[in-house]
Amino acid sequence: MDRVKIKICGITSLEDARACAELGADMIGLNFYPQSPRYVQPQRAHEIVEGIPRSVRAVGVFVDSTASEVLSVAKAVGINCVQLHGDVPPETCRELACEFRVIRAFSTDGRFQPKDVGSFGDCDVLLDAHDPELRGGTGLTCDWPAARATLPFARFLILSGGLNAQNVGHAIARVAPHAVDVCSGVESAPGVKDHRAIEKFIAAARTTEPLVDRPA
C-alpha cells in the first residue's frame, strides 16, 4: 500500500510553506475564502508558490466560487490543483478538471451519504467535519466511519477535520485514507503554523499502517 500523503492547509506565509516542504509534507493549502481567518491574497499566494519546491503541490481552497472565479485566481497564483467547498455541482467540477486536479470537499453532516461522492468521478474527495460557518480549520473531528464507508466511491480520499499528532495515527489505522489534511492541529494561532507540531504530525502519520485495506 502506498504511503499516506500529507496536506498542511491554511498556509499564509512563505516561511511556513518552506517548513512544510522541509519537514516532508506533500501538499500545502492556500485559502482564498475571504471570510476565513487564514485567507491569503493571490499575490502573496503566488510568492509562496514560487518559493517552494515543485515536488510540493500547492492547492487553492475555494468556497462557493464559480468556475471562472476559480480559473482566474488559480492561473494568477500559478497552481494546478483546486479544492472546492460549498454547493459545487458535478458539471462545474468536470469543467475545472479539464484544467486542474480537483478536490471536491464534503462535510460529514447528517445529510451526507458515502455514495454521494460517486457523482464526482473526475475529482479527489476530501471529507471534513460540518460547521455552519467555517469551511475547514474548525478543529472538529470528521465522522470516521462515514469516511471509511466512502472509500469504495472515491478515487482518492483525503481525511480532514480535527486531526493532530495525537489522533492522526488512529485515524489512518481506522479509515485507510489516501491522504490526511491538517490545519488548526498544527497552529499556534489561525494561519500561523507551529513547525514542531508539523514535525510531530508528519512523524505520526508516516509511522502508522492502516488496520484495514483500501478497496481495489
Coordinates of N, CA, C and O in Angstrom, one line a residue, residues 3 12 20 22 37 51 61 67 90 123 140 154 163 188 204-206 210:
R3 N 2.3 5.0 0.7 CA 2.3 5.7 1.9 C 1.2 6.8 1.9 O 0.8 7.3 0.8
T12 N -0.2 30.7 5.2 CA -0.3 32.2 4.9 C 1.1 32.9 4.7 O 1.1 34.1 4.4
C20 N 7.0 23.4 5.8 CA 6.2 22.2 5.5 C 7.0 21.3 4.5 O 7.0 20.1 4.6
E22 N 10.2 21.2 3.9 CA 11.4 20.6 4.5 C 11.1 19.5 5.4 O 11.9 18.5 5.6
P37 N -10.2 33.2 8.6 CA -9.0 33.8 9.2 C -7.7 33.4 8.6 O -6.7 34.0 8.9
G51 N 8.1 30.1 -4.1 CA 9.2 29.9 -3.2 C 9.4 28.5 -2.6 O 10.2 28.3 -1.7
V61 N -7.8 26.7 -2.2 CA -9.1 26.4 -1.5 C -10.1 27.4 -1.8 O -9.9 28.6 -1.5
A67 N -16.8 28.7 -11.7 CA -15.6 28.1 -12.4 C -14.7 29.2 -12.9 O -13.5 29.1 -12.9
P90 N -21.5 18.6 -10.0 CA -20.6 17.8 -10.8 C -20.2 18.5 -12.1 O -19.0 18.3 -12.6
C123 N -13.0 13.9 -9.6 CA -12.4 14.6 -8.5 C -11.8 13.6 -7.5 O -12.3 12.5 -7.3
L140 N -12.9 20.4 14.6 CA -13.9 19.4 14.8 C -13.5 18.1 14.1 O -13.0 18.2 13.0
A154 N -14.7 6.7 -3.9 CA -13.7 7.8 -4.2 C -12.4 7.2 -4.8 O -11.9 6.2 -4.3
L163 N -7.7 16.7 13.0 CA -6.6 15.8 13.1 C -5.4 16.6 13.8 O -5.2 17.8 13.6
S188 N -0.2 27.7 16.1 CA -0.1 28.4 17.3 C -1.1 29.5 17.4 O -1.5 30.0 18.4
A204 N 4.0 11.1 13.1 CA 2.9 10.2 13.5 C 2.2 9.6 12.3 O 1.9 8.4 12.3
A205 N 2.0 10.3 11.3 CA 1.3 9.8 10.1 C 2.2 8.8 9.3 O 1.7 7.8 8.8
R206 N 3.5 9.1 9.3 CA 4.4 8.3 8.5 C 4.6 6.9 9.1 O 5.0 5.9 8.5
P210 N -2.5 1.3 8.1 CA -4.0 1.1 8.2 C -4.2 -0.3 8.7 O -3.5 -1.3 8.4

